[in-house]
mmCIF file of C-alpha atoms in Angstrom:
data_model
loop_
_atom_site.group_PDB
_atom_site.id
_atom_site.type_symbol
_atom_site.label_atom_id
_atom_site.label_comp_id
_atom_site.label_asym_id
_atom_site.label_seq_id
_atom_site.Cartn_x
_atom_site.Cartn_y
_atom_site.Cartn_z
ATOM 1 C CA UNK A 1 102.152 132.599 62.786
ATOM 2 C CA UNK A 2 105.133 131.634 60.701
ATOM 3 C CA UNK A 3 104.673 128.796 58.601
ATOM 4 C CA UNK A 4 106.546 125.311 59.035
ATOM 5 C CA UNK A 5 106.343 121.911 58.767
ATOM 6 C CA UNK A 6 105.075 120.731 62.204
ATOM 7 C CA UNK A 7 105.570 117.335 63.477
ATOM 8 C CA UNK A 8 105.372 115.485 67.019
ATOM 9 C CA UNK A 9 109.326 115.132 66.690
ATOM 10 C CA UNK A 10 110.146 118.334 65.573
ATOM 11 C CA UNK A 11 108.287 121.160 67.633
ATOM 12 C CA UNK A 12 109.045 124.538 66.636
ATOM 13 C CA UNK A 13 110.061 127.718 68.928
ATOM 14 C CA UNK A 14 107.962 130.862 69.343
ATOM 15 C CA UNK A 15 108.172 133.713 70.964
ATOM 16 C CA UNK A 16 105.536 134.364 74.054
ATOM 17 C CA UNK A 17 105.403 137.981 75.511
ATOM 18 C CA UNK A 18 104.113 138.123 78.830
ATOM 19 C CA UNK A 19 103.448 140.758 81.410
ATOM 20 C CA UNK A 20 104.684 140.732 84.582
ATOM 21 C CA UNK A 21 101.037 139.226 86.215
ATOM 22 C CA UNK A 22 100.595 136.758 83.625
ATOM 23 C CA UNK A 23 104.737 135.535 84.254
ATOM 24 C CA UNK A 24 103.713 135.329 88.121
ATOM 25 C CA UNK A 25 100.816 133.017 87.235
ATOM 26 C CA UNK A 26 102.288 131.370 84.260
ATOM 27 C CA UNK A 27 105.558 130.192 87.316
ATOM 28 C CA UNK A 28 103.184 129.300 90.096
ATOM 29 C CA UNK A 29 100.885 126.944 87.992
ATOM 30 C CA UNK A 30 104.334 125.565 86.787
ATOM 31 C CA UNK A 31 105.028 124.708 90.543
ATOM 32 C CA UNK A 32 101.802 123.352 91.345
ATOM 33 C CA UNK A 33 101.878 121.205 87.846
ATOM 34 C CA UNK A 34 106.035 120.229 88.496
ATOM 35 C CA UNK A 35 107.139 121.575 85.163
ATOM 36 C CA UNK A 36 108.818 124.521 83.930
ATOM 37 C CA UNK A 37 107.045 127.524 82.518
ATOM 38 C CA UNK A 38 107.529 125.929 78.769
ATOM 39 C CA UNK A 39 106.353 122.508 79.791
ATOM 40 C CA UNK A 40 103.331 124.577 81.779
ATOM 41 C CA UNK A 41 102.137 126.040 78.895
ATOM 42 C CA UNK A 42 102.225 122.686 76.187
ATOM 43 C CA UNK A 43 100.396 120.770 79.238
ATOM 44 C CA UNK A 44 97.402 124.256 79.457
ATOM 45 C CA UNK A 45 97.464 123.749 75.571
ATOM 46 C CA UNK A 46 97.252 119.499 75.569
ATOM 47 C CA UNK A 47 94.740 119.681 78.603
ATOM 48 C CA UNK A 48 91.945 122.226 76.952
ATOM 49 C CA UNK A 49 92.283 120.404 73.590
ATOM 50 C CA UNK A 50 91.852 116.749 74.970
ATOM 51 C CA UNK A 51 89.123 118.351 77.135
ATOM 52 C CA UNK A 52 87.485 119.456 74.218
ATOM 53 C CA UNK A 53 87.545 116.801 72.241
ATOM 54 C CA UNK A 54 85.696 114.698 75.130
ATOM 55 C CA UNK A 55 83.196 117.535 75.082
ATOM 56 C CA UNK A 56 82.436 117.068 71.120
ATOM 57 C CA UNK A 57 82.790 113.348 71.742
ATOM 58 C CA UNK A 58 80.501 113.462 74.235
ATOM 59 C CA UNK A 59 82.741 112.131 76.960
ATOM 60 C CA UNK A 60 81.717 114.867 79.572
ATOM 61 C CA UNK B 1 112.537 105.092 92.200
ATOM 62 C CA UNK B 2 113.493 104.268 88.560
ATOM 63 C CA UNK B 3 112.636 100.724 87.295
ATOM 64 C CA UNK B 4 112.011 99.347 84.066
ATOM 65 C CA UNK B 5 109.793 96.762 84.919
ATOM 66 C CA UNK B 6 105.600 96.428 84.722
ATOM 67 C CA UNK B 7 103.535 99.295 86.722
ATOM 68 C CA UNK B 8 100.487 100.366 86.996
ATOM 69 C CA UNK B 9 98.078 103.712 88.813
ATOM 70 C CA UNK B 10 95.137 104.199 89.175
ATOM 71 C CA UNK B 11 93.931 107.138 87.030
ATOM 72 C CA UNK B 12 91.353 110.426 87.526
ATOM 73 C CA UNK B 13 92.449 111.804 84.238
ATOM 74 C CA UNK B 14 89.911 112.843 81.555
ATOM 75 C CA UNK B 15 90.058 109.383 79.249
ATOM 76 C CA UNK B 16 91.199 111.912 76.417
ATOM 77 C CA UNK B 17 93.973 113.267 77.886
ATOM 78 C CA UNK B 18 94.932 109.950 79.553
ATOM 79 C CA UNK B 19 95.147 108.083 75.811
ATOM 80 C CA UNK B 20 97.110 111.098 74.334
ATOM 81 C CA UNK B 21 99.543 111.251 77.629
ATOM 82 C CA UNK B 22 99.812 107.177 76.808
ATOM 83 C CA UNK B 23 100.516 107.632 72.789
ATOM 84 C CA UNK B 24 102.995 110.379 73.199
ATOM 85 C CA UNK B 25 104.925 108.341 75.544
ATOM 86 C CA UNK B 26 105.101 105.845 73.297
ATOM 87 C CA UNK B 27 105.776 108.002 70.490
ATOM 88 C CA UNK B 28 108.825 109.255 72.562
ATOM 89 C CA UNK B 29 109.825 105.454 73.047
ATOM 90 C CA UNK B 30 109.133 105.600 77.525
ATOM 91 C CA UNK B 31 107.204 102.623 77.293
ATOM 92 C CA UNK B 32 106.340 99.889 74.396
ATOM 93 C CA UNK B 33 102.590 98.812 75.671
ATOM 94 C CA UNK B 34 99.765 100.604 77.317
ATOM 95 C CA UNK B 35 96.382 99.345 78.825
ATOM 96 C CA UNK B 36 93.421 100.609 80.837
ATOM 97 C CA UNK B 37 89.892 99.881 82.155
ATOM 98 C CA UNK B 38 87.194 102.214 83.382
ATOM 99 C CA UNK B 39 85.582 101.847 86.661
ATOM 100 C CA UNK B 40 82.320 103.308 88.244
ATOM 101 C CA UNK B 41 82.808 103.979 91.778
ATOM 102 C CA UNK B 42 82.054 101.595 93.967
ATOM 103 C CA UNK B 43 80.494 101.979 97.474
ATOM 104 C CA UNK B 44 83.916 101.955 99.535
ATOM 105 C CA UNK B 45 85.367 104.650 96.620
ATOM 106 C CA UNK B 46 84.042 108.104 95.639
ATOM 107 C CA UNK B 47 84.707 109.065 91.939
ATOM 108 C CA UNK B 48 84.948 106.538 88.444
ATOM 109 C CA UNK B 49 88.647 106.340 88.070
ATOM 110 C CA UNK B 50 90.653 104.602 85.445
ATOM 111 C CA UNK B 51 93.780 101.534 86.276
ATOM 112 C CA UNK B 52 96.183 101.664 83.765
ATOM 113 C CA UNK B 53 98.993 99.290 83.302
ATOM 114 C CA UNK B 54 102.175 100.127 81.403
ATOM 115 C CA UNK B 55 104.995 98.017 80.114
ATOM 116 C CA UNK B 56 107.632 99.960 80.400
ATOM 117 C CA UNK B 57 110.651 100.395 76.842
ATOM 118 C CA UNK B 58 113.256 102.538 78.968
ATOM 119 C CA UNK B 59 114.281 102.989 82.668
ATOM 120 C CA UNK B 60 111.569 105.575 84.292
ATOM 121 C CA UNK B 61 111.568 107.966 87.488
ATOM 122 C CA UNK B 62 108.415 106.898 88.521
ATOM 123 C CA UNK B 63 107.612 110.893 89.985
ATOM 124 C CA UNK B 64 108.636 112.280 86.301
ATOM 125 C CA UNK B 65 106.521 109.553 85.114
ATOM 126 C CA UNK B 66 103.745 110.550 87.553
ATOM 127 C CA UNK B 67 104.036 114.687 86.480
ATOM 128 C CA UNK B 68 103.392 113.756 83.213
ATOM 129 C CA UNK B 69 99.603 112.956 84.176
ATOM 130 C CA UNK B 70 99.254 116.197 85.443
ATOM 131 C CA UNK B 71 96.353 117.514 83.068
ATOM 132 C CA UNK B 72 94.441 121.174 83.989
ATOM 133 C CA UNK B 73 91.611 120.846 86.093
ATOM 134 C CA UNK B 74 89.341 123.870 84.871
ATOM 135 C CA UNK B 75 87.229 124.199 87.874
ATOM 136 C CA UNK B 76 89.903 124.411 89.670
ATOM 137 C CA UNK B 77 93.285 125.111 88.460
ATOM 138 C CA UNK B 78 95.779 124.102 91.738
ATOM 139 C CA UNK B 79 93.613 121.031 91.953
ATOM 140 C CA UNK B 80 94.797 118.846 88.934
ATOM 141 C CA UNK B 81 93.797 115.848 87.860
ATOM 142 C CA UNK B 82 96.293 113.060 88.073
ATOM 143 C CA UNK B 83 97.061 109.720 88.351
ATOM 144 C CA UNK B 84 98.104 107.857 91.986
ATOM 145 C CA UNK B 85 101.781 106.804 92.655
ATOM 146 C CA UNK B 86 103.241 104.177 90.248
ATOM 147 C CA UNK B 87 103.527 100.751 91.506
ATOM 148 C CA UNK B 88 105.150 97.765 90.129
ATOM 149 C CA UNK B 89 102.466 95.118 88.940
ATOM 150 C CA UNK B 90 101.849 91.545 87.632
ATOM 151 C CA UNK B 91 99.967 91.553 84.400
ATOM 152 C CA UNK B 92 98.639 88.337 85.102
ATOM 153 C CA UNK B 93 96.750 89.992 88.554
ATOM 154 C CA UNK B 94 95.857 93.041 87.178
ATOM 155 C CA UNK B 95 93.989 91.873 84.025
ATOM 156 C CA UNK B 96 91.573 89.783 86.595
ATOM 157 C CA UNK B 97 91.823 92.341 88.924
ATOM 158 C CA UNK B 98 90.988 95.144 86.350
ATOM 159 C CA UNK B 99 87.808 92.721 85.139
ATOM 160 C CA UNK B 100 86.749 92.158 88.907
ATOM 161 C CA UNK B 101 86.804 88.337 87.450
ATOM 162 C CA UNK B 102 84.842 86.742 90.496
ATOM 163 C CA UNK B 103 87.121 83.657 90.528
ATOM 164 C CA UNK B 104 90.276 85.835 91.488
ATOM 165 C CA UNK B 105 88.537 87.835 93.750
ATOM 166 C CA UNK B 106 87.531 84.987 95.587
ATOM 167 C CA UNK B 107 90.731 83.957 95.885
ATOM 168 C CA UNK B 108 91.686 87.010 97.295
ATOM 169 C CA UNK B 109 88.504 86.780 99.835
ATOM 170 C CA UNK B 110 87.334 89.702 98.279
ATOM 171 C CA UNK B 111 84.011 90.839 96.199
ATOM 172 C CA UNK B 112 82.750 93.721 94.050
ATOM 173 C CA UNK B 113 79.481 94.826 92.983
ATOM 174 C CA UNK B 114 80.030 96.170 89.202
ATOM 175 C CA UNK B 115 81.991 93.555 86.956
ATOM 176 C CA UNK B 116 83.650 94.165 83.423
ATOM 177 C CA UNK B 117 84.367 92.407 80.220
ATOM 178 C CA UNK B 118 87.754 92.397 78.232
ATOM 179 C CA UNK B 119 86.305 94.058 75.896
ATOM 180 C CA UNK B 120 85.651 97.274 77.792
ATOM 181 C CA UNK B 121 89.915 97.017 78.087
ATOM 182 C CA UNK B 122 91.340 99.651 75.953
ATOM 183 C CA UNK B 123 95.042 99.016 74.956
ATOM 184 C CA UNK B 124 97.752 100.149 72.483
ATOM 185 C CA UNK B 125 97.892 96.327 70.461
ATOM 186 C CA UNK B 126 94.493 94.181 70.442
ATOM 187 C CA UNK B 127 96.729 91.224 70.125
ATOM 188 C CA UNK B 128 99.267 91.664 72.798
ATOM 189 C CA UNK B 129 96.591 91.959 74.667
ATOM 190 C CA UNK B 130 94.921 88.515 74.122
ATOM 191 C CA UNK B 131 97.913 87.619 74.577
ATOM 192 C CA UNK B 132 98.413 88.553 78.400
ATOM 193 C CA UNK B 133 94.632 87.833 78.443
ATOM 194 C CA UNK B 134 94.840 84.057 77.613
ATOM 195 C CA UNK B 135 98.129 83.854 79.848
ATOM 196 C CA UNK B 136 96.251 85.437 82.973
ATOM 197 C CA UNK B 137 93.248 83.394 83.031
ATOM 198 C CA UNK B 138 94.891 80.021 81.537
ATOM 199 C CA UNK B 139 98.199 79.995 82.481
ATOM 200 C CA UNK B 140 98.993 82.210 85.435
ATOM 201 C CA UNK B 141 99.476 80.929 88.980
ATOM 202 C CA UNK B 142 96.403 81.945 90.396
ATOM 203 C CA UNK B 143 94.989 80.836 87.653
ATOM 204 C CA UNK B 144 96.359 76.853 88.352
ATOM 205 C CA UNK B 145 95.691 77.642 92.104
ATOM 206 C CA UNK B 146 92.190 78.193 90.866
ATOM 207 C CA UNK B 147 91.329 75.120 89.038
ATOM 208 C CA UNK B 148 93.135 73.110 91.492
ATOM 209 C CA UNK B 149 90.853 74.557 94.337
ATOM 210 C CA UNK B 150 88.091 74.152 92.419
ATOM 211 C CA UNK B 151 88.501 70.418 91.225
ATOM 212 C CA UNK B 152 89.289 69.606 95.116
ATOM 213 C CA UNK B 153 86.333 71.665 96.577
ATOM 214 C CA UNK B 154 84.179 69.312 93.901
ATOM 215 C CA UNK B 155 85.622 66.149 94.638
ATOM 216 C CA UNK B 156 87.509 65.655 91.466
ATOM 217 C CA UNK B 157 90.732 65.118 93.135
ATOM 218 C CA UNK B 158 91.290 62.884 95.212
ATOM 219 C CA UNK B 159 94.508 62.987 98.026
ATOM 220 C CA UNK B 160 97.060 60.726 96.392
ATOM 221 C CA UNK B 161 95.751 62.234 92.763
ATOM 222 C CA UNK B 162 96.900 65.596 94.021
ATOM 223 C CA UNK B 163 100.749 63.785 94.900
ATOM 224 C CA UNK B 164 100.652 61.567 91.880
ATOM 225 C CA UNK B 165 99.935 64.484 89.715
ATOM 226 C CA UNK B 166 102.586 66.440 90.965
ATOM 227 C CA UNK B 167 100.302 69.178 92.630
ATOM 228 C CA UNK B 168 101.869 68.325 96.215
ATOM 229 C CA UNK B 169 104.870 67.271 96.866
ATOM 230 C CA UNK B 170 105.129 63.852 98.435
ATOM 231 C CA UNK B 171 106.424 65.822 101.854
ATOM 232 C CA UNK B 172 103.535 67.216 102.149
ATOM 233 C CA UNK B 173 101.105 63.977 101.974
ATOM 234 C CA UNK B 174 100.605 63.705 105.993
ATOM 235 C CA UNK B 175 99.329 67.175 105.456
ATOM 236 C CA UNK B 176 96.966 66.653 102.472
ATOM 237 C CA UNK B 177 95.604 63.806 104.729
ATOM 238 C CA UNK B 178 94.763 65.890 107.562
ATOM 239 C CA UNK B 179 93.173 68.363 104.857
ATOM 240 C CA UNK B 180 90.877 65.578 103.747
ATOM 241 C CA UNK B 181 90.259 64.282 107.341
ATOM 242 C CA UNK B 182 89.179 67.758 108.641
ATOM 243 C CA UNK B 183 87.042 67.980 105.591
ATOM 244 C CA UNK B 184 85.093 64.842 106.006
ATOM 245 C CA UNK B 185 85.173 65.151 109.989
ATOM 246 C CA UNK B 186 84.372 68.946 110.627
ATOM 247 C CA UNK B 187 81.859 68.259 113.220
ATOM 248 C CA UNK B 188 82.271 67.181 116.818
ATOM 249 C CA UNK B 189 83.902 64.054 117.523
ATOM 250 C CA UNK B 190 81.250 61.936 119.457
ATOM 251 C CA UNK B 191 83.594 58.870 119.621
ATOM 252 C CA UNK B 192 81.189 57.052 116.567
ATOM 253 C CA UNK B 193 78.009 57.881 118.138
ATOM 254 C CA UNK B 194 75.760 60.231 115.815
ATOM 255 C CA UNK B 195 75.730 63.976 115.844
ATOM 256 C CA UNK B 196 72.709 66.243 116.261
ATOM 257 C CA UNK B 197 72.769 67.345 112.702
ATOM 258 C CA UNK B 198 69.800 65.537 110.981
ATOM 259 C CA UNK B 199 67.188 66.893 114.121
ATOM 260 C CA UNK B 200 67.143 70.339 112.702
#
């Protein structure tokens, strides 16, 4: 992972290589979500780690 | 729609990702305050849901608004969990609304069987939120409507009090009389002879 100062304002780009299934799935949860493919995969990323921090907090 | 003015949802997020959805878009300056309460279901509903209220900073699309809410469901991924259509809302309703404060909701000929406190009211400022609090339940109209009905329904009033006080306009006195009549002389009119109440 390169290394970079991260902050909310300034995301940084990487590269994602997908195959052609995981594209397919990757666009049609982007549909069902309303966001594009980028968007889709910051929202997968936000969703698990909030969900897991209710888990540890014991919010189940 | 697009509007800059106060809305609220009702929410089935997970409360994590429902705070972190509300910080960022304040972060990204979309709105300037955020608020919401928890509620168990009640009998007429069938899951715990959150209302949140927002203050809006900028001019929203209420849909891109409503996408952002979209979190993952992991049992089932083309089921998310979201939030319900944005509506446009009075702070001074919701907060009583959001506490099911029994005076409001009998003003609104309504009841509900769990009941909150402010303090289960999570928010982005504690003090703009006492704020709105003390203006809702002190100032508000339906808070004045309230106190009005209540001092009447006790007797404190009396009909030319409510004129001279400026509650009713003078206009309206024939009407406050016939109020007061119908209240003393609800039962049947037996031309001055007694009714059958007291045999029962």
């Amino acid at each position: 992972m390169r290394k970079a100062k991260i902050t909310e304002d300034k995301p940084f780009r990487i590269t994602l290589r997908l195959t052609q299934t995981q594209y397919d799935f990757l666009d049609d949860l982007s549909k069902v979500y309303g966001v594009n493919q980028s968007e889709m995969i910051r929202k997968l990323l936000d969703s698990f780690r909030c969900q897991q921090k209710g888990k540890e907090d014991g919010n189940e | 729609m697009a509007t800059s003015k106060n809305i609220s949802t009702i929410s089935y997020n997970t409360k994590e990702y429902l705070e972190d959805t509300l910080n960022r878009l304040i972060k990204e300056k979309k709105i300037q305050f955020w608020m919401y309460i928890k509620h168990d279901a009640e009998e007429d509903e069938t899951k715990d849901h959150f209302h949140v209220f927002i203050q809006p900073n900028v001019l929203l699309d209420l849909l891109d608004l409503q996408y952002e809410f979209e979190e993952v469901n992991p049992a089932n991924l083309n089921k998310p969990f979201r939030v319900m259509p944005f509506r446009h809302s009075d702070v001074d309703e919701w907060i009583p609304y959001a506490l099911h404060d029994k005076g409001y909701l009998a003003l609104k000929c309504e009841s509900r069987e769990y009941f909150y406190l402010k303090s289960d009211i999570v928010s982005s400022d504690e003090d703009y939120l006492d704020h709105l609090y003390r203006h809702a339940f002190k100032a508000s109209k339906w808070a004045k409507d309230s106190a009005l009905l209540n001092q009447i329904v006790s007797g404190e009033l009396s009909p030319h009090e409510l004129i001279d006080k400026g509650y009713v306009s003078m206009n309206m006195a024939t009407q406050v009389n016939a109020y007061f009549y119908m209240k003393t002389h609800y039962g049947l009119d037996r031309n001055g002879r007694e009714n059958h109440e007291g045999d029962f």
